[in-house]
Short mmCIF file of C-alpha atoms in Angstrom, two decimals:
data_model
loop_
_atom_site.label_atom_id
_atom_site.label_comp_id
_atom_site.label_asym_id
_atom_site.label_seq_id
_atom_site.Cartn_x
_atom_site.Cartn_y
_atom_site.Cartn_z
CA UNK X 1 -35.21 32.45 -2.59
CA UNK X 2 -32.12 33.85 -4.43
CA UNK X 3 -32.11 37.06 -2.45
CA UNK X 4 -32.43 35.11 0.80
CA UNK X 5 -29.42 32.96 -0.21
CA UNK X 6 -27.40 36.10 -1.04
CA UNK X 7 -28.17 37.62 2.33
CA UNK X 8 -27.17 34.34 4.02
CA UNK X 9 -23.82 34.23 2.21
CA UNK X 10 -23.06 37.89 2.99
CA UNK X 11 -23.99 37.39 6.65
CA UNK X 12 -21.75 34.39 6.90
CA UNK X 13 -18.79 36.14 5.33
CA UNK X 14 -19.15 39.20 7.58
CA UNK X 15 -19.35 36.98 10.63
CA UNK X 16 -15.85 35.69 9.98
CA UNK X 17 -14.11 39.00 9.27
CA UNK X 18 -11.24 39.65 11.71
CA UNK X 19 -12.43 43.25 12.05
CA UNK X 20 -15.38 41.99 14.05
CA UNK X 21 -13.05 40.81 16.80
CA UNK X 22 -12.96 42.95 19.89
CA UNK X 23 -9.89 45.14 19.83
CA UNK X 24 -9.15 44.35 23.51
CA UNK X 25 -8.36 40.70 22.76
CA UNK X 26 -4.79 39.76 23.55
CA UNK X 27 -2.67 38.02 20.91
CA UNK X 28 -3.11 34.70 22.72
CA UNK X 29 -6.87 35.11 22.64
CA UNK X 30 -6.73 35.80 18.85
CA UNK X 31 -4.65 32.64 18.44
CA UNK X 32 -7.27 30.63 20.36
CA UNK X 33 -10.01 32.06 18.18
CA UNK X 34 -8.14 31.03 15.08
CA UNK X 35 -7.71 27.50 16.38
CA UNK X 36 -11.43 27.29 16.88
CA UNK X 37 -12.16 28.53 13.36
CA UNK X 38 -9.25 27.34 11.17
CA UNK X 39 -10.06 29.79 8.33
CA UNK X 40 -12.56 32.40 7.33
CA UNK X 41 -15.60 31.41 5.32
CA UNK X 42 -14.72 31.77 1.65
CA UNK X 43 -17.08 31.52 -1.28
CA UNK X 44 -16.14 28.85 -3.82
CA UNK X 45 -17.60 28.14 -7.19
CA UNK X 46 -18.11 24.59 -6.00
CA UNK X 47 -17.91 22.78 -2.64
CA UNK X 48 -17.88 18.98 -2.76
CA UNK X 49 -18.72 16.96 0.34
CA UNK X 50 -16.93 13.60 0.05
CA UNK X 51 -13.57 12.77 -1.45
CA UNK X 52 -14.39 9.29 -2.72
CA UNK X 53 -14.40 8.32 -6.36
CA UNK X 54 -17.38 10.52 -7.20
CA UNK X 55 -16.15 13.51 -5.15
CA UNK X 56 -12.50 13.52 -6.12
CA UNK X 57 -13.20 13.03 -9.82
CA UNK X 58 -15.76 15.87 -9.74
CA UNK X 59 -13.21 18.04 -7.94
CA UNK X 60 -10.42 17.40 -10.49
CA UNK X 61 -12.81 17.91 -13.43
CA UNK X 62 -14.07 21.16 -11.94
CA UNK X 63 -10.51 22.34 -11.39
CA UNK X 64 -9.71 21.57 -14.97
CA UNK X 65 -12.68 23.73 -15.97
CA UNK X 66 -11.24 26.68 -14.09
CA UNK X 67 -13.56 26.57 -11.13
CA UNK X 68 -12.60 27.51 -7.61
CA UNK X 69 -13.19 24.20 -5.78
CA UNK X 70 -13.01 22.85 -2.25
CA UNK X 71 -13.37 19.13 -1.44
CA UNK X 72 -14.18 18.01 2.08
CA UNK X 73 -13.23 14.46 3.18
CA UNK X 74 -13.27 13.14 6.74
CA UNK X 75 -11.32 9.93 6.22
CA UNK X 76 -8.03 11.73 6.05
CA UNK X 77 -7.24 9.94 2.80
CA UNK X 78 -8.83 10.52 -0.55
CA UNK X 79 -10.44 7.80 -2.65
CA UNK X 80 -13.33 6.83 -0.41
CA UNK X 81 -14.37 3.30 0.23
CA UNK X 82 -13.18 2.12 -3.21
CA UNK X 83 -9.61 3.11 -2.82
CA UNK X 84 -9.17 2.71 0.94
CA UNK X 85 -11.31 -0.29 1.99
CA UNK X 86 -12.95 -1.55 -1.23
CA UNK X 87 -12.06 -2.06 -4.84
CA UNK X 88 -8.32 -1.44 -4.69
CA UNK X 89 -7.19 -3.28 -1.56
CA UNK X 90 -9.51 -6.20 -2.36
CA UNK X 91 -7.95 -6.55 -5.84
CA UNK X 92 -4.51 -6.61 -4.24
CA UNK X 93 -5.53 -9.50 -1.98
CA UNK X 94 -7.42 -11.21 -4.79
CA UNK X 95 -4.38 -11.10 -7.10
CA UNK X 96 -1.83 -12.13 -4.53
CA UNK X 97 -3.95 -14.86 -2.97
CA UNK X 98 -4.50 -16.25 -6.48
CA UNK X 99 -0.78 -16.33 -7.07
CA UNK X 100 -0.31 -18.20 -3.78
CA UNK X 101 -3.11 -20.60 -4.59
CA UNK X 102 -1.75 -21.24 -8.05
CA UNK X 103 1.79 -21.95 -6.81
CA UNK X 104 0.29 -24.49 -4.34
CA UNK X 105 -2.05 -26.24 -6.79
CA UNK X 106 -1.29 -25.34 -10.41
CA UNK X 107 2.40 -25.35 -11.21
CA UNK X 108 3.25 -29.03 -11.63
CA UNK X 109 1.25 -29.44 -14.91
CA UNK X 110 3.15 -26.41 -16.22
CA UNK X 111 6.52 -27.99 -15.61
CA UNK X 112 7.34 -25.86 -12.57
CA UNK X 113 8.24 -27.74 -9.40
CA UNK X 114 8.03 -25.73 -6.26
CA UNK X 115 9.44 -26.56 -2.84
CA UNK X 116 8.13 -25.41 0.54
CA UNK X 117 5.56 -22.57 0.05
CA UNK X 118 4.65 -20.40 3.02
CA UNK X 119 2.12 -17.67 3.48
CA UNK X 120 3.35 -14.43 5.04
CA UNK X 121 0.03 -12.78 5.81
CA UNK X 122 1.62 -9.63 7.29
CA UNK X 123 3.62 -9.06 4.06
CA UNK X 124 0.44 -9.72 1.98
CA UNK X 125 -1.31 -6.99 3.92
CA UNK X 126 1.67 -4.67 3.59
CA UNK X 127 1.66 -5.04 -0.20
CA UNK X 128 -2.03 -4.09 -0.16
CA UNK X 129 -1.44 -1.07 2.03
CA UNK X 130 1.48 0.12 -0.11
CA UNK X 131 -0.76 0.12 -3.18
CA UNK X 132 -3.49 2.05 -1.36
CA UNK X 133 -1.09 4.69 0.00
CA UNK X 134 0.53 5.31 -3.32
CA UNK X 135 -2.82 5.87 -5.06
CA UNK X 136 -4.26 8.18 -2.36
CA UNK X 137 -1.11 10.30 -2.49
CA UNK X 138 -1.49 10.40 -6.22
CA UNK X 139 -4.96 11.95 -5.92
CA UNK X 140 -3.61 14.60 -3.52
CA UNK X 141 -1.05 15.48 -6.17
CA UNK X 142 -3.79 15.83 -8.78
CA UNK X 143 -5.71 18.10 -6.40
CA UNK X 144 -2.69 20.39 -6.16
CA UNK X 145 -2.10 20.22 -9.89
CA UNK X 146 -5.68 21.36 -10.60
CA UNK X 147 -5.99 23.94 -7.82
CA UNK X 148 -8.44 21.98 -5.61
CA UNK X 149 -8.48 22.91 -1.92
CA UNK X 150 -8.49 19.70 0.16
CA UNK X 151 -10.16 20.06 3.57
CA UNK X 152 -9.70 17.14 5.93
CA UNK X 153 -12.75 16.99 8.15
CA UNK X 154 -16.44 16.24 8.58
CA UNK X 155 -18.83 18.49 6.73
CA UNK X 156 -22.30 19.53 7.85
CA UNK X 157 -24.72 21.91 6.18
CA UNK X 158 -25.13 25.16 8.13
CA UNK X 159 -27.48 26.52 5.49
CA UNK X 160 -28.08 25.96 1.78
CA UNK X 161 -24.80 27.50 0.71
CA UNK X 162 -22.55 26.99 3.79
CA UNK X 163 -20.83 23.89 5.04
CA UNK X 164 -19.30 23.80 8.48
CA UNK X 165 -16.33 21.50 8.82
CA UNK X 166 -15.03 19.88 11.98
CA UNK X 167 -11.41 19.47 11.15
CA UNK X 168 -9.55 16.23 11.76
CA UNK X 169 -6.67 18.09 13.34
CA UNK X 170 -8.91 20.06 15.65
CA UNK X 171 -10.89 23.23 15.31
CA UNK X 172 -13.51 24.19 12.73
CA UNK X 173 -13.88 26.05 9.54
CA UNK X 174 -16.62 27.03 7.16
CA UNK X 175 -16.80 27.15 3.41
CA UNK X 176 -19.43 28.79 1.25
CA UNK X 177 -20.26 27.54 -2.21
CA UNK X 178 -22.30 28.95 -5.04
CA UNK X 179 -22.82 25.24 -5.96
CA UNK X 180 -22.45 22.18 -3.74
CA UNK X 181 -22.14 18.49 -4.69
CA UNK X 182 -23.03 15.74 -2.21
CA UNK X 183 -20.81 12.69 -2.78
CA UNK X 184 -20.74 11.00 0.61
CA UNK X 185 -20.95 7.43 -0.71
CA UNK X 186 -22.30 4.36 1.06
CA UNK X 187 -21.63 2.07 4.01
CA UNK X 188 -22.06 -1.67 4.60
CA UNK X 189 -25.62 -2.64 5.46
CA UNK X 190 -25.63 -4.17 8.98
CA UNK X 191 -27.23 -7.53 9.74
CA UNK X 192 -29.94 -7.34 12.50
CA UNK X 193 -28.84 -9.20 15.65
CA UNK X 194 -25.13 -9.42 14.74
CA UNK X 195 -22.96 -6.63 16.10
CA UNK X 196 -20.07 -5.74 13.76
CA UNK X 197 -16.73 -5.70 15.58
CA UNK X 198 -14.54 -6.11 12.43
CA UNK X 199 -12.70 -8.98 14.15
CA UNK X 200 -15.15 -11.93 14.35
CA UNK X 201 -18.26 -10.37 12.80
CA UNK X 202 -16.91 -8.34 9.94
CA UNK X 203 -17.83 -6.31 6.86
CA UNK X 204 -15.70 -6.09 3.77
CA UNK X 205 -13.55 -3.57 5.73
CA UNK X 206 -12.59 -6.16 8.34
CA UNK X 207 -12.14 -8.80 5.65
CA UNK X 208 -9.31 -6.75 4.25
CA UNK X 209 -7.31 -6.73 7.50
CA UNK X 210 -7.75 -10.01 9.35
CA UNK X 211 -4.64 -10.82 11.40
CA UNK X 212 -4.77 -14.55 10.78
CA UNK X 213 -6.48 -16.99 8.44
CA UNK X 214 -9.67 -18.31 10.16
CA UNK X 215 -10.31 -22.02 10.11
CA UNK X 216 -13.89 -21.36 9.00
CA UNK X 217 -15.73 -18.41 7.58
CA UNK X 218 -19.40 -17.93 6.78
CA UNK X 219 -20.30 -15.25 4.26
CA UNK X 220 -23.81 -13.88 4.61
CA UNK X 221 -24.64 -12.74 1.09
CA UNK X 222 -23.61 -14.27 -2.25
CA UNK X 223 -23.17 -11.02 -4.16
CA UNK X 224 -19.95 -9.75 -5.66
CA UNK X 225 -18.37 -8.45 -2.43
CA UNK X 226 -19.09 -11.63 -0.50
CA UNK X 227 -17.82 -13.87 -3.23
CA UNK X 228 -14.63 -11.86 -3.83
CA UNK X 229 -13.67 -11.74 -0.18
CA UNK X 230 -14.76 -15.33 0.37
CA UNK X 231 -12.48 -16.30 -2.53
CA UNK X 232 -9.45 -14.56 -0.91
CA UNK X 233 -9.79 -16.35 2.42
CA UNK X 234 -10.68 -19.71 0.79
CA UNK X 235 -7.45 -19.55 -1.23
CA UNK X 236 -5.51 -18.77 1.86
CA UNK X 237 -6.85 -21.81 3.66
CA UNK X 238 -10.20 -20.99 5.30
CA UNK X 239 -13.22 -23.29 4.92
CA UNK X 240 -15.73 -20.88 3.40
CA UNK X 241 -19.51 -21.26 3.26
CA UNK X 242 -21.68 -18.72 1.43
CA UNK X 243 -25.30 -18.35 2.61
CA UNK X 244 -27.46 -16.56 0.04
CA UNK X 245 -31.17 -15.69 0.30
CA UNK X 246 -31.72 -15.78 -3.45
CA UNK X 247 -31.52 -18.94 -5.63
CA UNK X 248 -28.42 -17.75 -7.46
CA UNK X 249 -25.04 -16.13 -6.63
CA UNK X 250 -23.79 -12.83 -8.02
CA UNK X 251 -26.92 -10.84 -7.34
CA UNK X 252 -29.97 -10.39 -9.59
CA UNK X 253 -27.91 -8.59 -12.25
CA UNK X 254 -25.83 -11.58 -13.19
CA UNK X 255 -27.16 -13.75 -16.01
CA UNK X 256 -28.58 -16.94 -14.53
CA UNK X 257 -26.67 -19.27 -16.82
CA UNK X 258 -23.42 -17.48 -16.08
CA UNK X 259 -24.26 -17.51 -12.34
CA UNK X 260 -24.70 -21.32 -12.35
CA UNK X 261 -21.44 -21.82 -14.24
CA UNK X 262 -19.59 -19.52 -11.81
CA UNK X 263 -21.01 -21.30 -8.81
CA UNK X 264 -19.94 -24.66 -10.18
CA UNK X 265 -16.38 -23.40 -10.68
CA UNK X 266 -16.15 -21.80 -7.28
CA UNK X 267 -17.52 -24.88 -5.60
CA UNK X 268 -14.77 -26.94 -7.31
CA UNK X 269 -12.30 -24.52 -5.71
CA UNK X 270 -13.62 -25.38 -2.32
CA UNK X 271 -16.33 -22.83 -1.49
CA UNK X 272 -19.57 -24.31 -0.18
CA UNK X 273 -22.93 -22.76 -1.00
CA UNK X 274 -26.31 -22.64 0.71
CA UNK X 275 -28.72 -20.88 -1.70
CA UNK X 276 -32.35 -20.05 -1.01
CA UNK X 277 -31.34 -19.79 2.64
CA UNK X 278 -31.71 -17.08 5.22
CA UNK X 279 -29.83 -16.44 8.45
CA UNK X 280 -32.41 -16.20 11.21
CA UNK X 281 -30.12 -15.31 14.16
CA UNK X 282 -26.57 -15.44 15.38
CA UNK X 283 -24.89 -16.12 18.72
CA UNK X 284 -21.36 -14.75 19.31
CA UNK X 285 -21.05 -15.69 22.96
CA UNK X 286 -18.97 -18.80 22.46
CA UNK X 287 -15.57 -19.57 20.87
CA UNK X 288 -17.40 -20.21 17.66
CA UNK X 289 -20.16 -17.99 16.17
CA UNK X 290 -23.37 -19.99 15.79
CA UNK X 291 -25.76 -19.04 13.02
CA UNK X 292 -29.33 -20.32 12.81
CA UNK X 293 -30.41 -20.92 9.20
CA UNK X 294 -33.75 -21.52 7.61
CA UNK X 295 -34.90 -22.11 4.04
CA UNK X 296 -35.95 -18.77 2.48
CA UNK X 297 -39.31 -20.21 1.57
CA UNK X 298 -39.70 -22.06 4.80
CA UNK X 299 -38.29 -25.49 5.57
CA UNK X 300 -35.79 -27.37 7.68
CA UNK X 301 -33.74 -25.27 10.13
CA UNK X 302 -30.05 -25.87 10.76
CA UNK X 303 -27.18 -24.40 12.71
CA UNK X 304 -23.70 -23.79 11.43
CA UNK X 305 -20.53 -22.62 13.21
CA UNK X 306 -17.80 -20.30 12.12
CA UNK X 307 -14.73 -18.54 13.46
CA UNK X 308 -15.50 -15.45 11.38
CA UNK X 309 -18.78 -14.21 9.82
CA UNK X 310 -18.59 -11.78 6.92
CA UNK X 311 -21.73 -9.73 6.55
CA UNK X 312 -22.03 -8.82 2.84
CA UNK X 313 -25.74 -8.18 2.29
CA UNK X 314 -25.24 -4.93 0.43
CA UNK X 315 -24.55 -1.32 1.02
CA UNK X 316 -26.67 1.70 1.93
CA UNK X 317 -26.39 5.47 1.26
CA UNK X 318 -24.35 7.37 3.84
CA UNK X 319 -25.76 10.72 4.93
CA UNK X 320 -25.24 10.57 8.72
CA UNK X 321 -24.52 14.02 10.25
CA UNK X 322 -24.83 15.75 6.91
CA UNK X 323 -27.81 17.85 8.01
CA UNK X 324 -29.94 17.33 4.93
CA UNK X 325 -33.10 17.67 7.00
CA UNK X 326 -31.89 21.09 8.16
CA UNK X 327 -31.81 22.48 4.59
CA UNK X 328 -34.77 20.46 3.28
CA UNK X 329 -33.05 18.20 0.73
CA UNK X 330 -35.33 15.33 -0.16
CA UNK X 331 -34.34 11.70 0.43
CA UNK X 332 -36.42 8.60 -0.46
CA UNK X 333 -37.54 5.69 1.73
CA UNK X 334 -34.20 3.94 1.21
CA UNK X 335 -32.18 6.94 2.29
CA UNK X 336 -31.06 7.87 -1.25
CA UNK X 337 -30.80 11.59 -2.08
CA UNK X 338 -33.50 12.39 -4.67
CA UNK X 339 -32.19 13.93 -7.88
CA UNK X 340 -33.33 14.84 -11.39
CA UNK X 341 -31.75 13.90 -14.71
CA UNK X 342 -29.04 16.58 -14.22
CA UNK X 343 -28.16 15.36 -10.68
CA UNK X 344 -29.88 18.35 -9.06
CA UNK X 345 -31.69 17.91 -5.71
CA UNK X 346 -34.80 19.85 -4.96
CA UNK X 347 -32.35 22.68 -4.18
CA UNK X 348 -31.10 23.31 -7.71
CA UNK X 349 -27.59 24.55 -6.71
CA UNK X 350 -27.07 21.33 -4.74
CA UNK X 351 -26.33 18.21 -6.81
CA UNK X 352 -25.68 14.67 -5.77
CA UNK X 353 -23.67 11.81 -7.38
CA UNK X 354 -22.39 8.35 -6.67
CA UNK X 355 -23.53 5.70 -4.16
CA UNK X 356 -25.57 8.14 -2.05
CA UNK X 357 -28.12 8.48 -4.86
CA UNK X 358 -29.82 6.18 -7.38
CA UNK X 359 -28.25 3.53 -9.58
CA UNK X 360 -25.72 0.70 -9.13
CA UNK X 361 -23.13 1.28 -6.41
CA UNK X 362 -20.12 1.04 -8.67
CA UNK X 363 -17.02 3.20 -8.68
CA UNK X 364 -16.96 3.62 -12.44
CA UNK X 365 -20.61 4.68 -12.47
CA UNK X 366 -19.73 7.31 -9.84
CA UNK X 367 -16.85 8.58 -12.02
CA UNK X 368 -19.12 8.97 -15.02
CA UNK X 369 -21.66 10.90 -12.96
CA UNK X 370 -18.88 13.13 -11.56
CA UNK X 371 -17.79 14.24 -15.05
CA UNK X 372 -21.38 14.63 -16.23
CA UNK X 373 -22.36 16.73 -13.20
CA UNK X 374 -19.52 19.19 -13.80
CA UNK X 375 -20.40 19.36 -17.51
CA UNK X 376 -24.01 20.19 -16.67
CA UNK X 377 -22.77 22.84 -14.23
CA UNK X 378 -20.34 24.43 -16.74
CA UNK X 379 -21.90 23.71 -20.13
CA UNK X 380 -25.56 22.82 -19.53
CA UNK X 381 -25.21 19.28 -20.89
CA UNK X 382 -23.71 15.97 -19.87
CA UNK X 383 -24.13 12.25 -20.54
CA UNK X 384 -24.15 8.91 -18.75
CA UNK X 385 -25.59 5.87 -20.54
CA UNK X 386 -26.97 3.75 -17.66
CA UNK X 387 -27.74 0.98 -20.12
CA UNK X 388 -24.02 0.50 -20.68
CA UNK X 389 -22.52 0.27 -17.21
CA UNK X 390 -20.37 -2.89 -16.92
CA UNK X 391 -20.11 -5.02 -13.79
CA UNK X 392 -17.14 -7.28 -12.85
CA UNK X 393 -16.65 -9.89 -10.16
CA UNK X 394 -12.86 -10.38 -9.65
CA UNK X 395 -12.91 -14.01 -8.60
CA UNK X 396 -10.94 -16.48 -10.67
CA UNK X 397 -12.10 -16.88 -13.29
CA UNK X 398 -13.53 -13.37 -13.45
CA UNK X 399 -17.19 -12.72 -14.25
CA UNK X 400 -18.25 -9.63 -16.20
CA UNK X 401 -21.38 -8.37 -17.90
CA UNK X 402 -22.97 -5.35 -19.49
CA UNK X 403 -26.45 -4.71 -20.86
CA UNK X 404 -29.44 -6.97 -20.42
CA UNK X 405 -29.39 -10.54 -19.13
CA UNK X 406 -31.39 -13.37 -20.58
CA UNK X 407 -33.79 -13.36 -17.62
CA UNK X 408 -34.33 -9.60 -18.11
CA UNK X 409 -35.26 -10.11 -21.73
CA UNK X 410 -37.65 -12.95 -20.88
CA UNK X 411 -39.28 -10.91 -18.16
CA UNK X 412 -39.87 -8.00 -20.55
CA UNK X 413 -41.02 -10.28 -23.42
CA UNK X 414 -38.19 -9.05 -25.64
CA UNK X 415 -37.16 -11.35 -28.46
CA UNK X 416 -33.47 -12.21 -28.60
CA UNK X 417 -30.90 -14.50 -30.16
CA UNK X 418 -28.06 -16.15 -28.17
CA UNK X 419 -24.52 -16.92 -29.23
CA UNK X 420 -21.84 -18.52 -27.03
CA UNK X 421 -18.25 -19.58 -27.25
CA UNK X 422 -16.30 -21.59 -24.65
CA UNK X 423 -12.77 -20.69 -23.57
CA UNK X 424 -11.90 -24.40 -23.86
CA UNK X 425 -11.94 -23.82 -27.66
CA UNK X 426 -9.76 -20.68 -27.52
CA UNK X 427 -6.16 -21.16 -28.34
CA UNK X 428 -4.69 -18.66 -25.88
CA UNK X 429 -6.78 -20.08 -23.03
CA UNK X 430 -5.59 -23.61 -23.86
CA UNK X 431 -1.95 -22.57 -23.94
CA UNK X 432 -2.40 -20.80 -20.59
CA UNK X 433 -4.10 -23.89 -19.14
CA UNK X 434 -6.99 -21.58 -18.10
CA UNK X 435 -9.99 -22.78 -20.08
CA UNK X 436 -12.98 -22.55 -17.71
CA UNK X 437 -15.89 -20.37 -18.75
CA UNK X 438 -17.45 -18.86 -21.86
CA UNK X 439 -18.58 -15.69 -23.63
CA UNK X 440 -22.35 -15.28 -24.09
CA UNK X 441 -23.94 -12.70 -26.40
CA UNK X 442 -27.57 -11.58 -26.70
CA UNK X 443 -28.76 -9.77 -29.83
CA UNK X 444 -31.99 -8.60 -31.41
CA UNK X 445 -33.08 -11.31 -33.86
CA UNK X 446 -34.26 -8.80 -36.50
CA UNK X 447 -31.72 -5.96 -36.36
CA UNK X 448 -28.83 -7.98 -34.83
CA UNK X 449 -28.20 -5.09 -32.47
CA UNK X 450 -26.31 -6.12 -29.33
CA UNK X 451 -28.50 -6.37 -26.20
CA UNK X 452 -26.08 -7.78 -23.62
CA UNK X 453 -22.79 -9.59 -23.10
CA UNK X 454 -21.95 -11.93 -20.23
CA UNK X 455 -18.52 -13.49 -19.67
CA UNK X 456 -17.10 -15.94 -17.17
CA UNK X 457 -13.50 -16.69 -17.82
CA UNK X 458 -9.92 -15.40 -17.81
CA UNK X 459 -9.55 -11.62 -18.38
CA UNK X 460 -13.33 -11.12 -18.44
CA UNK X 461 -12.99 -7.83 -16.59
CA UNK X 462 -10.82 -6.35 -19.37
CA UNK X 463 -12.74 -7.96 -22.21
CA UNK X 464 -16.05 -6.42 -21.11
CA UNK X 465 -14.80 -2.98 -22.22
CA UNK X 466 -15.11 -4.01 -25.85
CA UNK X 467 -18.70 -5.13 -25.20
CA UNK X 468 -19.50 -1.84 -23.44
CA UNK X 469 -18.12 0.19 -26.34
CA UNK X 470 -20.15 -1.98 -28.75
CA UNK X 471 -23.36 -1.26 -26.77
CA UNK X 472 -22.60 2.41 -26.47
CA UNK X 473 -22.37 2.75 -30.26
CA UNK X 474 -25.24 0.45 -31.08
CA UNK X 475 -23.13 -2.26 -32.78
CA UNK X 476 -24.52 -5.51 -34.13
CA UNK X 477 -22.99 -8.88 -33.37
CA UNK X 478 -21.91 -8.98 -37.08
CA UNK X 479 -20.01 -5.69 -36.58
CA UNK X 480 -17.99 -7.36 -33.84
CA UNK X 481 -17.51 -10.60 -35.75
CA UNK X 482 -16.16 -8.73 -38.78
CA UNK X 483 -13.69 -6.73 -36.68
CA UNK X 484 -10.26 -8.33 -36.86
CA UNK X 485 -8.98 -9.56 -33.48
CA UNK X 486 -5.30 -10.38 -32.92
CA UNK X 487 -4.30 -14.04 -32.70
CA UNK X 488 -3.71 -15.76 -30.36
CA UNK X 489 -5.70 -13.76 -27.74
CA UNK X 490 -8.43 -14.46 -25.24
CA UNK X 491 -10.44 -11.72 -26.99
CA UNK X 492 -10.87 -14.05 -29.98
CA UNK X 493 -13.45 -15.86 -27.83
CA UNK X 494 -15.39 -12.63 -27.83
CA UNK X 495 -15.22 -12.44 -31.64
CA UNK X 496 -16.26 -16.07 -31.96
CA UNK X 497 -19.25 -15.57 -29.68
CA UNK X 498 -20.33 -12.75 -31.96
CA UNK X 499 -19.94 -15.02 -35.00
CA UNK X 500 -22.07 -17.66 -33.20
CA UNK X 501 -24.72 -14.99 -32.55
CA UNK X 502 -25.27 -13.87 -36.18
CA UNK X 503 -24.08 -17.03 -37.99
CA UNK X 504 -21.71 -19.81 -36.77
CA UNK X 505 -18.47 -19.83 -34.90
CA UNK X 506 -15.42 -21.12 -36.76
CA UNK X 507 -13.56 -22.90 -33.99
CA UNK X 508 -16.42 -24.60 -32.17
#
């Protein structure tokens, strides 16, 4: 197999030598040929297909390790879904819509009287776009700094070592790699019977760029993406209804007790919920979109109307046009690229990381895999602890968790001890007039080793880092409780929850 691959690479290189051009070609003909093939095939130490979080981090890390790297990205902007139409722009809208909502509803008790408040949606979107552009340009700078070749175009496998690229600016090129990493990410899962137009029937991408605030919005799917984007448009004035097939919001990974508390808070903010409910069909022919609903376990049917429907039922691996079948790379029944513990596919020199393979579809998980994959490639070892991957929902208050949930422990018949502490008893939360939520800890009753942490409350997304570090190093709840935390801080609620887990909290 190695000799065959070598022959293939040699043949590809010779095919692109200028000396193979007929000498009778006029200069204009040579120019035309060069426009068709933008550059000759060149062997790299590593070729990465996809410039999203997984791909660009792998490229930078490989460049830092002295490897000759090319990264292929068809979007024309680095950062993938996360940076362009996901994590980053959604956080901009979440933050600014929260400020707008707070000015409207939460300044008078603070002694701040505000006059006429207006929403400038165009400026809100411009602020989002400015953030995105600045960050994508920053990644391009890091590519140059670390010697990474950035190829803007769509990559397709020609053979096991060669990737053909249809360039965004026209023409084609090819690049040959001793090693290849697939990092093509994921796409929104469509809903059968509802055609996505990103104007009335939208995914998260369309939800980031609506031209006006709809009077009503139905969100199909009560997971993190649906709840975050539903929160944005609810704050801006839309009547939002979330339809979720499961009996809880936040997805199966969210602790059930935390999920119920979050739902109660979001409902108080104006979001309506229909849990244990499925969307049977949709009709977009009228001025309003009509959705036919039914109880998930069978029951009474109902019809609801909406100006905009957000489809947020999850994401699926994206491999369209990659040509994996051509080179025999295995995928599973869900379209995920099959890998081993070192991210190798069944073709050992081709690895795969991020959303397009197994595990939670989270940007930070993809980053960890990117670094580990390069370490395996260069050093023969790497590390990602999948038991300590945090999740965050950036609603207000935020929801964050890491490790096992209470329902996980019950399902696996694992004994545990619970400790909680409410933000209503935390001095910083009280002075900020932001007291909804709590910190919940789960620990082994014999060893006191931390098993999981679940937080709903202000600053939860930042606070979960301490919990993740504690899990990574096998800390006990007593270790956390005996670690001095600054006063007054929200993080003291974390310390007090740890005290409640191994003994008793002081301030509650």
